[in-house]
Every structure is written in structure tokens, then in C-alpha cells.
CSV table of C-alpha atoms in Angstrom, one decimal:
chain,number,residue,atom,x,y,z
A,1,MET,CA,-35.8,-8.2,-15.2
A,2,ASP,CA,-37.8,-11.1,-16.4
A,3,PRO,CA,-39.1,-10.9,-19.9
A,4,GLU,CA,-42.7,-11.4,-18.7
A,5,LYS,CA,-42.4,-8.5,-16.4
A,6,SER,CA,-40.8,-6.3,-19.0
A,7,ASN,CA,-43.9,-7.0,-21.4
A,8,VAL,CA,-45.7,-5.5,-18.2
A,9,MET,CA,-43.8,-3.0,-17.8
A,10,ARG,CA,-43.5,-1.5,-21.3
A,11,ALA,CA,-47.4,-2.2,-21.4
A,12,GLU,CA,-47.9,0.1,-18.5
A,13,ASP,CA,-45.4,2.8,-20.0
A,14,MET,CA,-47.7,3.0,-23.0
A,15,SER,CA,-50.5,3.1,-21.5
A,16,SER,CA,-49.4,6.2,-19.1
A,17,HIS,CA,-48.4,7.9,-22.4
A,18,ALA,CA,-51.4,7.3,-24.3
A,19,GLU,CA,-53.2,9.1,-21.4
A,20,GLU,CA,-51.0,12.1,-21.8
A,21,LYS,CA,-51.4,12.4,-25.1
A,22,GLY,CA,-55.6,12.1,-24.6
A,23,GLU,CA,-55.6,8.6,-26.4
A,24,VAL,CA,-57.4,6.7,-23.2
A,25,GLU,CA,-61.0,6.6,-22.4
A,26,PRO,CA,-62.0,10.0,-20.1
A,27,ASN,CA,-63.4,7.5,-17.6
A,28,VAL,CA,-59.5,5.8,-16.3
A,29,ARG,CA,-59.2,6.3,-12.7
A,30,LEU,CA,-56.1,8.5,-11.3
A,31,ASP,CA,-54.5,8.1,-7.6
A,32,ARG,CA,-54.3,11.2,-5.5
A,33,ASN,CA,-50.7,11.7,-7.5
A,34,GLY,CA,-52.6,11.9,-10.9
A,35,LEU,CA,-51.4,8.4,-12.2
A,36,PRO,CA,-53.4,5.7,-13.5
A,37,LEU,CA,-54.6,3.3,-10.7
A,38,VAL,CA,-52.8,0.0,-11.2
A,39,PRO,CA,-54.5,-2.6,-11.7
A,40,ALA,CA,-57.5,-0.4,-12.8
A,41,PRO,CA,-60.7,-1.5,-11.2
A,42,SER,CA,-64.0,-2.3,-12.6
A,43,GLU,CA,-67.3,-0.4,-12.9
A,44,HIS,CA,-68.9,-2.9,-10.3
A,45,LYS,CA,-69.6,-2.3,-6.7
A,46,ASP,CA,-68.7,-5.8,-5.7
A,47,ASP,CA,-65.0,-5.3,-7.1
A,48,PRO,CA,-63.3,-5.2,-3.8
A,49,LEU,CA,-61.0,-2.3,-5.4
A,50,ASN,CA,-64.4,-0.4,-5.1
A,51,TRP,CA,-64.9,-1.1,-1.7
A,52,SER,CA,-65.1,1.4,1.1
A,53,PRO,CA,-61.5,2.3,2.8
A,54,SER,CA,-63.0,1.0,6.2
A,55,LEU,CA,-64.2,-2.0,5.0
A,56,LYS,CA,-61.0,-2.7,3.3
A,57,LEU,CA,-59.0,-2.2,6.4
A,58,PHE,CA,-61.7,-4.5,8.4
A,59,VAL,CA,-61.0,-7.2,6.2
A,60,CYS,CA,-57.2,-6.5,6.1
A,61,LEU,CA,-56.9,-6.7,9.9
A,62,GLN,CA,-59.2,-10.2,9.9
A,63,ILE,CA,-56.7,-11.8,7.4
A,64,SER,CA,-53.9,-10.3,9.3
A,65,TRP,CA,-55.2,-11.4,12.7
A,66,LEU,CA,-55.8,-15.2,10.9
A,67,ALA,CA,-52.0,-15.1,9.4
A,68,MET,CA,-51.2,-14.3,13.1
A,69,MET,CA,-53.5,-17.0,14.9
A,70,GLY,CA,-51.6,-19.7,13.2
A,71,PRO,CA,-48.1,-19.5,14.4
A,72,MET,CA,-48.8,-17.8,17.3
A,73,SER,CA,-51.2,-21.0,18.4
A,74,SER,CA,-48.3,-22.9,17.7
A,75,ALA,CA,-45.7,-21.2,19.8
A,76,VAL,CA,-47.5,-20.5,22.9
A,77,ILE,CA,-45.8,-23.8,23.9
A,78,ASN,CA,-42.3,-22.8,23.3
A,79,PRO,CA,-41.4,-21.6,26.9
A,80,ALA,CA,-42.5,-25.1,27.7
A,81,PHE,CA,-40.1,-27.4,26.0
A,82,VAL,CA,-38.6,-28.3,29.7
A,83,PRO,CA,-41.6,-29.4,31.1
A,84,LEU,CA,-43.0,-30.7,28.0
A,85,GLY,CA,-40.0,-32.5,27.5
A,86,LYS,CA,-40.0,-34.1,31.3
A,87,ALA,CA,-43.9,-34.9,30.5
A,88,PHE,CA,-43.0,-37.4,27.8
A,89,GLY,CA,-39.4,-38.4,29.2
A,90,ILE,CA,-37.5,-36.9,26.4
A,91,THR,CA,-34.7,-34.3,26.3
A,92,THR,CA,-35.7,-30.5,25.9
A,93,VAL,CA,-33.9,-30.4,22.1
A,94,GLN,CA,-36.4,-33.1,21.3
A,95,ALA,CA,-39.2,-31.4,22.6
A,96,THR,CA,-38.5,-28.7,20.1
A,97,TYR,CA,-39.3,-31.3,17.5
A,98,GLU,CA,-42.6,-30.7,17.9
A,99,PHE,CA,-42.4,-27.1,16.8
A,100,THR,CA,-40.3,-28.3,13.9
A,101,ILE,CA,-42.8,-30.6,12.4
A,102,TYR,CA,-45.6,-27.8,12.3
A,103,ILE,CA,-43.1,-25.5,10.3
A,104,VAL,CA,-42.6,-28.2,7.9
A,105,PHE,CA,-46.3,-28.6,7.2
A,106,ALA,CA,-47.2,-25.3,7.6
A,107,GLY,CA,-44.9,-24.4,4.5
A,108,VAL,CA,-45.6,-27.7,2.3
A,109,GLY,CA,-49.5,-28.3,3.2
A,110,PRO,CA,-50.6,-24.8,1.6
A,111,LEU,CA,-49.5,-25.5,-1.7
A,112,PHE,CA,-52.2,-28.2,-1.8
A,113,LEU,CA,-54.5,-25.6,-0.5
A,114,THR,CA,-54.0,-22.7,-2.5
A,115,PRO,CA,-55.1,-23.9,-6.1
A,116,PHE,CA,-58.5,-24.7,-4.6
A,117,ALA,CA,-58.4,-20.6,-3.2
A,118,ASN,CA,-57.6,-19.4,-6.5
A,119,VAL,CA,-60.5,-21.3,-8.4
A,120,TYR,CA,-63.2,-21.4,-5.3
A,121,GLY,CA,-62.3,-18.4,-3.4
A,122,ARG,CA,-60.1,-17.3,-0.3
A,123,ARG,CA,-63.1,-17.7,2.2
A,124,PRO,CA,-63.4,-21.4,2.2
A,125,ILE,CA,-59.8,-22.1,2.9
A,126,TYR,CA,-59.5,-19.3,5.5
A,127,LEU,CA,-62.4,-20.9,7.4
A,128,PHE,CA,-61.2,-24.6,6.9
A,129,GLY,CA,-57.6,-23.8,7.8
A,130,ASN,CA,-58.4,-22.0,11.2
A,131,LEU,CA,-61.2,-24.8,12.2
A,132,LEU,CA,-58.6,-27.1,11.5
A,133,ALA,CA,-55.9,-25.6,13.5
A,134,GLY,CA,-58.3,-25.1,16.1
A,135,VAL,CA,-59.6,-28.7,16.5
A,136,THR,CA,-55.9,-30.1,16.2
A,137,ASN,CA,-54.5,-27.8,19.2
A,138,ILE,CA,-57.4,-29.0,21.4
A,139,ILE,CA,-56.4,-32.7,20.4
A,140,ALA,CA,-52.9,-32.0,21.1
A,141,GLY,CA,-54.1,-30.7,24.5
A,142,HIS,CA,-55.3,-33.8,25.3
A,143,CYS,CA,-52.6,-36.4,23.7
A,144,THR,CA,-51.1,-39.1,26.2
A,145,SER,CA,-48.3,-40.0,23.7
A,146,TRP,CA,-45.6,-38.1,22.2
A,147,SER,CA,-45.9,-39.6,18.8
A,148,GLY,CA,-50.3,-38.9,19.0
A,149,LEU,CA,-49.2,-35.2,19.8
A,150,LEU,CA,-46.6,-35.0,16.6
A,151,VAL,CA,-49.3,-36.4,14.4
A,152,THR,CA,-51.6,-33.3,15.5
A,153,ARG,CA,-48.8,-31.0,14.4
A,154,VAL,CA,-48.9,-32.3,11.1
A,155,PHE,CA,-52.4,-31.3,10.3
A,156,ASN,CA,-52.0,-28.1,12.5
A,157,GLY,CA,-49.5,-27.4,10.2
A,158,ILE,CA,-51.5,-27.6,7.5
A,159,GLY,CA,-54.5,-25.9,8.8
A,160,ALA,CA,-52.7,-22.8,10.1
A,161,GLY,CA,-50.4,-22.4,7.2
A,162,SER,CA,-53.0,-22.2,4.8
A,163,THR,CA,-54.2,-18.9,6.2
A,164,VAL,CA,-51.0,-17.4,6.6
A,165,ALA,CA,-50.1,-18.3,2.7
A,166,MET,CA,-52.9,-16.5,1.1
A,167,GLY,CA,-52.4,-13.1,2.8
A,168,GLY,CA,-50.6,-11.3,0.4
A,169,ALA,CA,-53.0,-12.4,-2.4
A,170,THR,CA,-56.0,-11.4,-0.4
A,171,ILE,CA,-54.1,-8.0,0.2
A,172,CYS,CA,-53.2,-7.5,-3.9
A,173,ASP,CA,-57.5,-8.4,-4.2
A,174,LEU,CA,-58.1,-5.4,-2.0
A,175,TYR,CA,-55.2,-2.8,-2.7
A,176,PHE,CA,-54.1,-0.8,-5.6
A,177,GLN,CA,-50.4,-1.1,-6.5
A,178,HIS,CA,-49.6,2.5,-4.8
A,179,GLU,CA,-50.7,1.8,-1.4
A,180,ARG,CA,-50.1,-1.8,-1.2
A,181,GLY,CA,-47.1,-1.4,0.9
A,182,VAL,CA,-48.8,0.1,4.1
A,183,TYR,CA,-51.1,-2.7,4.1
A,184,MET,CA,-48.9,-5.5,3.0
A,185,GLY,CA,-46.8,-4.2,6.1
A,186,ILE,CA,-49.7,-4.4,8.2
A,187,TYR,CA,-50.3,-7.9,7.6
A,188,THR,CA,-46.8,-8.8,7.8
A,189,PHE,CA,-46.4,-7.1,11.0
A,190,PHE,CA,-49.1,-9.4,12.5
A,191,LEU,CA,-47.7,-12.6,10.4
A,192,THR,CA,-44.1,-12.0,11.9
A,193,ASN,CA,-45.2,-11.3,15.7
A,194,GLY,CA,-47.5,-14.4,16.0
A,195,PRO,CA,-44.7,-16.2,17.2
A,196,HIS,CA,-43.7,-13.6,19.5
A,197,VAL,CA,-47.0,-12.7,20.9
A,198,ALA,CA,-47.1,-16.4,22.1
A,199,PRO,CA,-44.4,-17.0,24.5
A,200,LEU,CA,-45.7,-13.6,26.9
A,201,ILE,CA,-48.8,-16.1,27.5
A,202,GLY,CA,-47.1,-19.0,27.0
A,203,GLY,CA,-44.9,-19.1,30.0
A,204,TYR,CA,-47.5,-17.9,32.4
A,205,ILE,CA,-49.8,-20.3,31.0
A,206,ALA,CA,-47.3,-23.2,31.5
A,207,GLN,CA,-46.2,-22.2,35.0
A,208,ASN,CA,-49.5,-21.2,36.4
A,209,LEU,CA,-51.7,-23.8,34.6
A,210,SER,CA,-49.9,-26.9,32.5
A,211,TRP,CA,-48.4,-27.3,29.4
A,212,ARG,CA,-51.5,-28.9,28.5
A,213,GLU,CA,-53.1,-25.2,28.5
A,214,CYS,CA,-50.6,-23.8,26.0
A,215,PHE,CA,-52.4,-26.0,23.3
A,216,ASN,CA,-56.3,-25.8,24.6
A,217,ILE,CA,-56.4,-22.1,25.1
A,218,PRO,CA,-55.1,-21.2,21.6
A,219,SER,CA,-57.7,-23.4,20.3
A,220,TYR,CA,-60.8,-21.7,21.9
A,221,ILE,CA,-59.6,-18.3,20.5
A,222,GLN,CA,-59.3,-19.9,16.9
A,223,PHE,CA,-62.8,-21.1,17.5
A,224,GLY,CA,-64.0,-18.0,18.4
A,225,THR,CA,-61.9,-16.4,15.5
A,226,PHE,CA,-63.7,-19.0,12.9
A,227,LEU,CA,-67.3,-17.8,14.2
A,228,PHE,CA,-66.5,-14.2,13.6
A,229,SER,CA,-65.2,-14.9,9.9
A,230,LEU,CA,-68.0,-16.7,9.4
A,231,PHE,CA,-69.9,-14.1,9.6
A,232,PHE,CA,-68.1,-10.9,8.8
A,233,LEU,CA,-64.9,-12.2,6.4
A,234,PRO,CA,-66.2,-11.7,2.9
A,235,GLU,CA,-64.7,-13.2,0.1
A,236,THR,CA,-62.2,-11.2,-2.1
A,237,LEU,CA,-61.5,-13.5,-5.1
A,238,TYR,CA,-62.6,-11.5,-8.2
A,239,SER,CA,-62.3,-11.9,-12.1
A,240,ARG,CA,-62.5,-8.8,-14.0
A,241,LYS,CA,-62.7,-11.2,-17.3
A,242,THR,CA,-65.7,-12.6,-15.9
A,243,THR,CA,-67.2,-9.6,-14.7
A,244,ALA,CA,-66.8,-7.9,-17.9
A,245,ARG,CA,-69.9,-9.8,-19.5
A,246,ALA,CA,-72.8,-7.4,-20.4
A,247,ASP,CA,-75.1,-9.8,-18.1
A,248,TYR,CA,-73.2,-9.9,-15.2
A,249,VAL,CA,-75.1,-8.8,-12.1
A,250,PRO,CA,-72.9,-7.3,-9.2
A,251,LYS,CA,-73.2,-9.5,-5.9
A,252,SER,CA,-74.3,-8.1,-2.5
A,253,LYS,CA,-72.4,-8.2,0.7
A,254,LEU,CA,-74.6,-10.7,1.7
A,255,ASP,CA,-73.6,-12.7,-1.5
A,256,LEU,CA,-70.2,-12.7,-0.6
A,257,LEU,CA,-70.6,-14.1,2.9
A,258,LEU,CA,-73.2,-16.9,1.5
A,259,PHE,CA,-70.2,-18.5,-1.0
A,260,LYS,CA,-72.3,-17.1,-3.8
A,261,ARG,CA,-69.3,-16.0,-5.6
A,262,ASN,CA,-66.7,-18.6,-4.8
A,263,LYS,CA,-65.7,-20.5,-8.2
A,264,ILE,CA,-64.4,-18.7,-11.0
A,265,ALA,CA,-66.3,-19.3,-14.3
A,266,GLY,CA,-64.4,-21.8,-16.7
A,267,ARG,CA,-61.7,-22.4,-14.0
A,268,LYS,CA,-61.3,-26.3,-13.3
A,269,ILE,CA,-58.6,-27.4,-11.0
A,270,HIS,CA,-55.7,-29.5,-12.7
A,271,TRP,CA,-52.8,-31.3,-11.5
A,272,THR,CA,-50.5,-28.5,-12.9
A,273,ASP,CA,-52.3,-26.2,-10.2
A,274,PHE,CA,-50.6,-27.9,-7.4
A,275,VAL,CA,-47.1,-27.3,-9.0
A,276,ARG,CA,-47.8,-23.5,-10.2
A,277,PRO,CA,-45.8,-22.0,-7.2
A,278,PHE,CA,-42.5,-23.6,-8.2
A,279,TYR,CA,-43.0,-22.7,-11.9
A,280,MET,CA,-42.5,-18.8,-10.3
A,281,LEU,CA,-38.8,-19.9,-9.6
A,282,LYS,CA,-37.8,-19.7,-12.9
A,283,TYR,CA,-38.0,-15.8,-12.5
A,284,ILE,CA,-35.2,-14.6,-10.8
A,285,SER,CA,-37.0,-11.8,-9.2
A,286,ILE,CA,-38.9,-14.8,-7.4
A,287,PHE,CA,-36.2,-16.9,-6.8
A,288,VAL,CA,-33.6,-14.7,-5.5
A,289,PRO,CA,-36.1,-13.0,-2.9
A,290,ALA,CA,-37.4,-16.1,-1.3
A,291,LEU,CA,-34.1,-17.4,-0.8
A,292,TYR,CA,-33.0,-14.2,0.9
A,293,TYR,CA,-36.2,-14.0,3.0
A,294,MET,CA,-35.9,-17.9,4.2
A,295,THR,CA,-32.4,-16.8,6.0
A,296,CYS,CA,-34.0,-13.8,7.2
A,297,PHE,CA,-37.0,-15.4,8.6
A,298,GLY,CA,-34.9,-18.5,10.1
A,299,TYR,CA,-32.2,-16.3,11.3
A,300,GLY,CA,-34.3,-13.2,12.5
A,301,THR,CA,-36.4,-15.1,14.8
A,302,VAL,CA,-36.8,-18.7,14.3
A,303,LEU,CA,-33.5,-19.0,15.5
A,304,PHE,CA,-34.6,-17.4,19.0
A,305,ALA,CA,-37.7,-19.2,19.4
A,306,ALA,CA,-35.5,-22.7,19.0
A,307,THR,CA,-32.8,-21.8,21.1
A,308,GLY,CA,-34.2,-19.6,23.6
A,309,ALA,CA,-35.8,-22.1,26.0
A,310,ASN,CA,-33.0,-24.2,26.1
A,311,LEU,CA,-30.2,-21.4,26.5
A,312,PHE,CA,-31.9,-19.1,28.7
A,313,ALA,CA,-32.6,-21.8,31.3
A,314,GLU,CA,-29.0,-22.7,31.1
A,315,ILE,CA,-27.4,-19.6,30.9
A,316,TYR,CA,-29.7,-17.2,33.0
A,317,HIS,CA,-31.5,-19.9,34.8
A,318,PHE,CA,-34.7,-18.4,33.9
A,319,SER,CA,-37.9,-19.8,34.9
A,320,VAL,CA,-40.7,-20.4,32.2
A,321,ALA,CA,-42.5,-17.4,32.6
A,322,GLN,CA,-39.3,-15.2,32.2
A,323,THR,CA,-38.3,-17.3,29.2
A,324,GLY,CA,-41.7,-16.3,27.5
A,325,LEU,CA,-40.8,-12.6,28.1
A,326,MET,CA,-37.3,-12.9,26.9
A,327,LEU,CA,-39.0,-14.5,23.8
A,328,SER,CA,-41.6,-11.9,23.4
A,329,ILE,CA,-41.0,-8.4,24.2
A,330,PRO,CA,-37.9,-7.6,22.6
A,331,LEU,CA,-39.3,-9.0,19.3
A,332,ILE,CA,-42.4,-7.3,19.4
A,333,ILE,CA,-40.9,-3.8,19.8
A,334,GLY,CA,-38.2,-4.7,17.3
A,335,CYS,CA,-40.8,-5.4,14.6
A,336,LEU,CA,-43.2,-2.6,15.8
A,337,ILE,CA,-39.8,0.0,15.1
A,338,GLY,CA,-39.4,-1.8,12.0
A,339,GLU,CA,-42.8,-1.3,10.6
A,340,PHE,CA,-43.0,2.5,11.2
A,341,ASN,CA,-39.8,2.6,8.9
A,342,ALA,CA,-41.2,-0.2,6.1
A,343,GLY,CA,-44.8,-0.1,4.7
A,344,TRP,CA,-45.4,3.5,3.9
A,345,LEU,CA,-41.5,3.9,2.9
A,346,THR,CA,-41.9,1.5,0.4
A,347,ASP,CA,-45.1,3.3,-1.0
A,348,TRP,CA,-43.2,6.7,-0.8
A,349,MET,CA,-40.3,5.6,-2.9
A,350,ALA,CA,-42.6,3.3,-5.6
A,351,ASN,CA,-44.9,6.5,-5.8
A,352,ARG,CA,-41.9,9.2,-6.3
A,353,TYR,CA,-40.3,6.9,-8.9
A,354,ALA,CA,-43.6,7.0,-10.8
A,355,LYS,CA,-43.9,10.3,-10.9
A,356,LYS,CA,-40.5,11.3,-12.3
A,357,HIS,CA,-41.1,8.3,-14.8
A,358,ASP,CA,-44.3,9.6,-16.6
A,359,GLY,CA,-46.7,7.3,-14.2
A,360,VAL,CA,-44.6,3.9,-15.0
A,361,ARG,CA,-44.4,1.9,-11.8
A,362,LYS,CA,-41.5,-0.4,-11.3
A,363,PRO,CA,-41.3,-2.9,-8.3
A,364,GLU,CA,-37.6,-2.4,-8.0
A,365,ALA,CA,-38.1,0.9,-6.6
A,366,ARG,CA,-38.9,-0.6,-3.2
A,367,LEU,CA,-36.3,-2.3,-2.8
A,368,ASP,CA,-34.0,0.7,-2.0
A,369,ALA,CA,-35.5,-0.1,1.7
A,370,ILE,CA,-33.6,-3.6,2.0
A,371,TRP,CA,-30.8,-2.1,3.4
A,372,PHE,CA,-32.4,-1.9,7.0
A,373,ALA,CA,-32.4,-5.7,6.7
A,374,LEU,CA,-28.5,-5.7,7.7
A,375,LEU,CA,-29.7,-5.0,10.9
A,376,ILE,CA,-30.8,-8.9,10.7
A,377,PRO,CA,-27.0,-9.9,10.9
A,378,VAL,CA,-26.3,-7.3,13.4
A,379,GLY,CA,-28.7,-8.4,15.9
A,380,VAL,CA,-27.9,-12.0,15.4
A,381,ILE,CA,-23.7,-11.5,15.9
A,382,ILE,CA,-24.6,-9.0,19.2
A,383,GLU,CA,-27.1,-12.2,21.0
A,384,GLY,CA,-24.4,-14.8,20.3
A,385,VAL,CA,-21.6,-12.7,21.3
A,386,VAL,CA,-23.5,-11.9,24.6
A,387,LEU,CA,-24.5,-15.4,25.3
A,388,THR,CA,-21.2,-16.8,25.0
A,389,HIS,CA,-19.7,-14.1,27.4
A,390,GLU,CA,-22.8,-14.4,30.1
A,391,GLU,CA,-20.5,-13.5,32.9
A,392,THR,CA,-19.5,-10.3,31.8
A,393,ALA,CA,-22.7,-9.5,29.8
A,394,SER,CA,-26.0,-9.0,30.8
A,395,TRP,CA,-29.0,-10.5,29.4
A,396,VAL,CA,-29.9,-7.4,28.2
A,397,GLY,CA,-27.6,-7.6,25.8
A,398,THR,CA,-29.0,-10.5,24.5
A,399,ALA,CA,-32.6,-9.0,24.7
A,400,PHE,CA,-31.3,-6.0,22.4
A,401,GLY,CA,-29.8,-8.3,20.0
A,402,MET,CA,-33.1,-9.9,19.5
A,403,GLY,CA,-34.9,-6.9,19.0
A,404,ILE,CA,-32.4,-5.5,16.3
A,405,ALA,CA,-32.5,-8.9,14.3
A,406,CYS,CA,-36.1,-8.3,14.3
A,407,LEU,CA,-36.4,-4.9,13.4
A,408,GLY,CA,-34.3,-5.8,10.1
A,409,LEU,CA,-36.8,-8.9,9.7
A,410,GLN,CA,-39.7,-7.0,9.7
A,411,VAL,CA,-38.3,-4.5,7.0
A,412,ALA,CA,-37.2,-7.5,5.0
A,413,THR,CA,-40.6,-9.4,5.2
A,414,THR,CA,-42.7,-6.0,4.0
A,415,VAL,CA,-40.1,-5.3,1.4
A,416,VAL,CA,-40.0,-9.2,0.0
A,417,TYR,CA,-43.8,-9.5,-0.3
A,418,ALA,CA,-44.4,-6.2,-1.5
A,419,TYR,CA,-42.2,-6.3,-4.2
A,420,CYS,CA,-42.6,-9.9,-5.4
A,421,THR,CA,-46.9,-9.3,-5.6
A,422,ASP,CA,-45.9,-6.1,-7.3
A,423,CYS,CA,-43.9,-8.1,-10.2
A,424,TYR,CA,-46.6,-10.6,-10.5
A,425,LYS,CA,-49.9,-9.7,-9.1
A,426,PRO,CA,-52.1,-12.3,-11.0
A,427,GLN,CA,-49.5,-14.9,-9.3
A,428,SER,CA,-49.8,-13.5,-5.7
A,429,ALA,CA,-51.3,-16.5,-3.9
A,430,GLU,CA,-48.5,-18.9,-5.7
A,431,ILE,CA,-45.8,-16.4,-4.6
A,432,SER,CA,-47.5,-15.9,-1.2
A,433,SER,CA,-47.6,-19.9,-0.9
A,434,LEU,CA,-43.9,-20.1,-2.5
A,435,LEU,CA,-42.1,-17.5,0.1
A,436,ASN,CA,-44.1,-19.5,2.9
A,437,THR,CA,-42.9,-22.8,1.6
A,438,PHE,CA,-39.1,-21.5,1.7
A,439,ARG,CA,-39.3,-19.9,5.3
A,440,GLN,CA,-40.7,-22.6,7.0
A,441,VAL,CA,-38.8,-25.7,5.3
A,442,PHE,CA,-35.4,-23.9,6.4
A,443,ALA,CA,-36.6,-22.7,9.6
A,444,CYS,CA,-37.5,-26.4,10.3
A,445,PHE,CA,-33.9,-27.5,10.5
A,446,ILE,CA,-32.9,-24.8,13.2
A,447,SER,CA,-33.5,-26.9,16.0
A,448,PHE,CA,-31.8,-29.9,14.8
A,449,TYR,CA,-28.4,-27.6,14.1
A,450,ALA,CA,-28.1,-24.5,15.9
A,451,VAL,CA,-27.3,-25.5,19.9
A,452,PRO,CA,-25.3,-28.6,18.8
A,453,LEU,CA,-22.9,-26.1,16.6
A,454,GLY,CA,-22.9,-23.3,19.1
A,455,LYS,CA,-22.1,-26.0,22.0
A,456,LYS,CA,-19.3,-27.5,19.6
A,457,ILE,CA,-17.4,-24.0,18.4
A,458,GLU,CA,-19.0,-21.7,21.0
A,459,ILE,CA,-22.3,-19.8,20.3
A,460,GLN,CA,-20.6,-16.4,18.9
A,461,TYR,CA,-19.2,-18.3,16.1
A,462,ALA,CA,-22.1,-20.3,15.2
A,463,TRP,CA,-24.3,-17.2,15.4
A,464,LEU,CA,-21.7,-15.2,13.5
A,465,ILE,CA,-22.0,-18.1,10.7
A,466,PHE,CA,-25.5,-17.5,10.5
A,467,ALA,CA,-25.3,-13.9,10.2
A,468,LEU,CA,-22.9,-14.3,7.5
A,469,LEU,CA,-25.3,-16.7,5.5
A,470,ASN,CA,-27.9,-13.8,5.7
A,471,VAL,CA,-25.6,-11.3,4.4
A,472,ILE,CA,-24.7,-13.7,1.1
A,473,PHE,CA,-27.8,-14.4,0.0
A,474,LEU,CA,-28.8,-10.5,0.3
A,475,VAL,CA,-25.9,-9.5,-2.0
A,476,PRO,CA,-27.5,-10.6,-5.3
């Protein structure tokens, strides 16, 4: 265990024992299990921890939708890589590079926006990121050159990625540690399924309208989301050090919408803030989960998105619409089943451990659920074998393998996000950005080597290599 985290655990341990002996203040608030709330909320009504359950859920669903919108809007075009390539006179594999560029900048871009969110608030970044993504999508839908379209993907990644990178931090703003798994699960379910919902509509849009509408229609949804968020998404950044002053006046709900509590008093942007996420890599409890999660995300979903349009058209002779259905329905079902066995389960494990250990909460208690993530390599292997033996194996086997992999991916995502943010709650924004960067940068290269490697050594052996890599990163 990391030294700093050990200190935190010892402090919590001492606090819980003090409470048992009656040495703590009588107004310490407890959860339904009779354990002290972590973190301890303030007495002010504008503290997000004190908001009503309905308001918290309303905000949770909004930031979950924003996290879904970014990847979804970029992936609507995925089933249409074939007509997209023909339109610009390039190959289908080359057409996937626009998705690759989005992935890179969706991972790197938020690193430059997260420091502003930590000082000036989450709300401005959510609004700016979603608006930038919507504007660049509509520009992409009207591009007449391939280079111009690729430029829009750069800025689209920065905008859409910023709404993704802050979700975990916002969940930590809203919820106590004992209940965080369920709501982190809701957030990660939306996050994971953005690219899965997109092909469901993208195939029909491209087939019945045009590939350009695969950019235009998502932009309209993003503009509508921007207006909704402008009026209904409050600020969740809250400094208990600032509000502890005797002269502090709590903000109203209207103030939280009018940017009247955006800047943390005494905080200024410093150049070191932009590299702070990488500072967290010195902790094993962050570095190892980040490495493992990047392989989960890369081979548990991006592998299918990056290769599906090419392989399904070549092997099964699927139309654009059929490819969209194949890249959507199995993955959504798998993630849905996975989340039913993830968020609540990790909370139950964490609370069970705390009750057995005098109220001490240990983030590692959530990790027992990670074994369900072994379904990722199982699903990848199944898809690889079925694709290789297409003459004797139906496409149903491919869909089954994809669904199994996504079941494991959803469990892995929920466990990793909940565990890492439990370890270092004050750095939850940096951790979310770091996890996003790792998964995006790793995934961006898959379209370059997956199909070529599969054709060289057979798909089943290439997919087996990917599965083994995922298992290797789980071992630590």
C-alpha cells in the first residue's frame, strides 16, 4: 500500500475508534450501517454531499449522458467507414484513422482542461467541451477534404474528451464512499456504451441518408444537451476549507447555475497543475489499474469498433445497417448484464469489510469483484475463433463473444474507477483524466495493427495475443 494512502487509512481508523469511545463530537453523521460518513459533510446546504437524493441522481444522469455523448457522437460514423472511404478515395482501413485521431485527442486534450475544472469549477468545462464537440461535428459533416475532416476530429476529441474525463470526479463530489460504487457504475455504464449505441443508429443513418448525417445529427443532439445543461446542471466543486469560515454564506441553487461559486478561493492555475495527473503514476494503486484498464477498454470494445466494419463486410457480407446492429446490440446487452453485477456488488464488499473492521474503509475491498473481468479475454478469444472459422461458425458466435467481452469490460471499468478514486478522493479529477488518457492513447493504435496482424497470422491467433495481454496486465 502507498505511504500516503496508509496514513489516510490510519487516520480513518483512529477516527472510528475514537467515535466508539465517545471521543468525537456528538454531531458526527453516520451512514445506515452506523459508520461515520466518508468524507464528512459540512453543515451547509450547498455542499453537494447534502443535496437531496433526487437532485444528486439528476446531476449524476446529466454527467453520465455527457460522458456518453462524446464517444457516441464520434462513433456514429463507424459502420459507414466503407462509404466514407469511397467518398474521399481512400481505403476502409484508412477511413478508420479519423476515429483514431479522435481517440488520441480525447485522451490527451482533457489533461489541459482538468486544472481549470479544479480551480474554476466543473460546470464551465462541461459546457465548453460539449459545445466544442457539437460545433466540430457539424463542421465535419460539411467537409469536402479528408485533411479538413481530420482537423475537426482533433478539436472534437478535445471537447468530447473533457466531458468524459471529469465524470469520476463529479461522482466523488456528490456521493459518500459507501454508496459511490452504484453511482460510479451508472456513470461508467453510460461512458462505456456511448460507442455501442452509436452504430445502432449510425448504420441506418448512413444507409438511408448519407455518411455526412452521421456527423450532423449527433451535433444537433449535442446542441440540445448544451442548452439543457446550461439551465439545469449545477456546479459541484466545493471546498470545505473555504466554507469552514464563520463568514461563509451558502450559495443558492440559482447561484450554482450562474457561475457564482466557480473559483476556489486562494487557488490559482500553475504550470505544475498540467502535469499533476502524471504525478499520480508514482503510486502503484493508480499506475497498475491504469495499465490494466487500458487493455480492457482497448480489447473489450475498441477492437470490435475498429475492425467490425472491415471484417463483417468481408466475412459476412453485412450491409452498413447490419454492421451497425452487430456493433451495438451485443455490446449493450453485455454491458447491461455486467453493471447489474458490478456497482452494487463493490459497495456491498466495501461496506462488509468496514463493518468487520471497526468502520475502517479499505479501497482494496472492492477489488474482489475484478475477477468477473476475466470474461474480456474469454469473449475476445471466442470472437477470434468464430471469425476464423466462418464457414462452420455462425455470426451469432461472434456476437456472443463480443457480448461476453463487454460484460467483463463493464465490471472492470466500474471496479477500477471506484477503487482508484477511493484511494485518492482529492485527486479524483486527475485520476479520471489519467485513466481516460491511458485508455484512449492505447486504443488509438488498434486500428493500425489489428486487421493486418489478423490477416498475417490468422484472426484467431491475433485475438488470442490480445486476450493474453489483457490477462498479463491483470496479474499484478
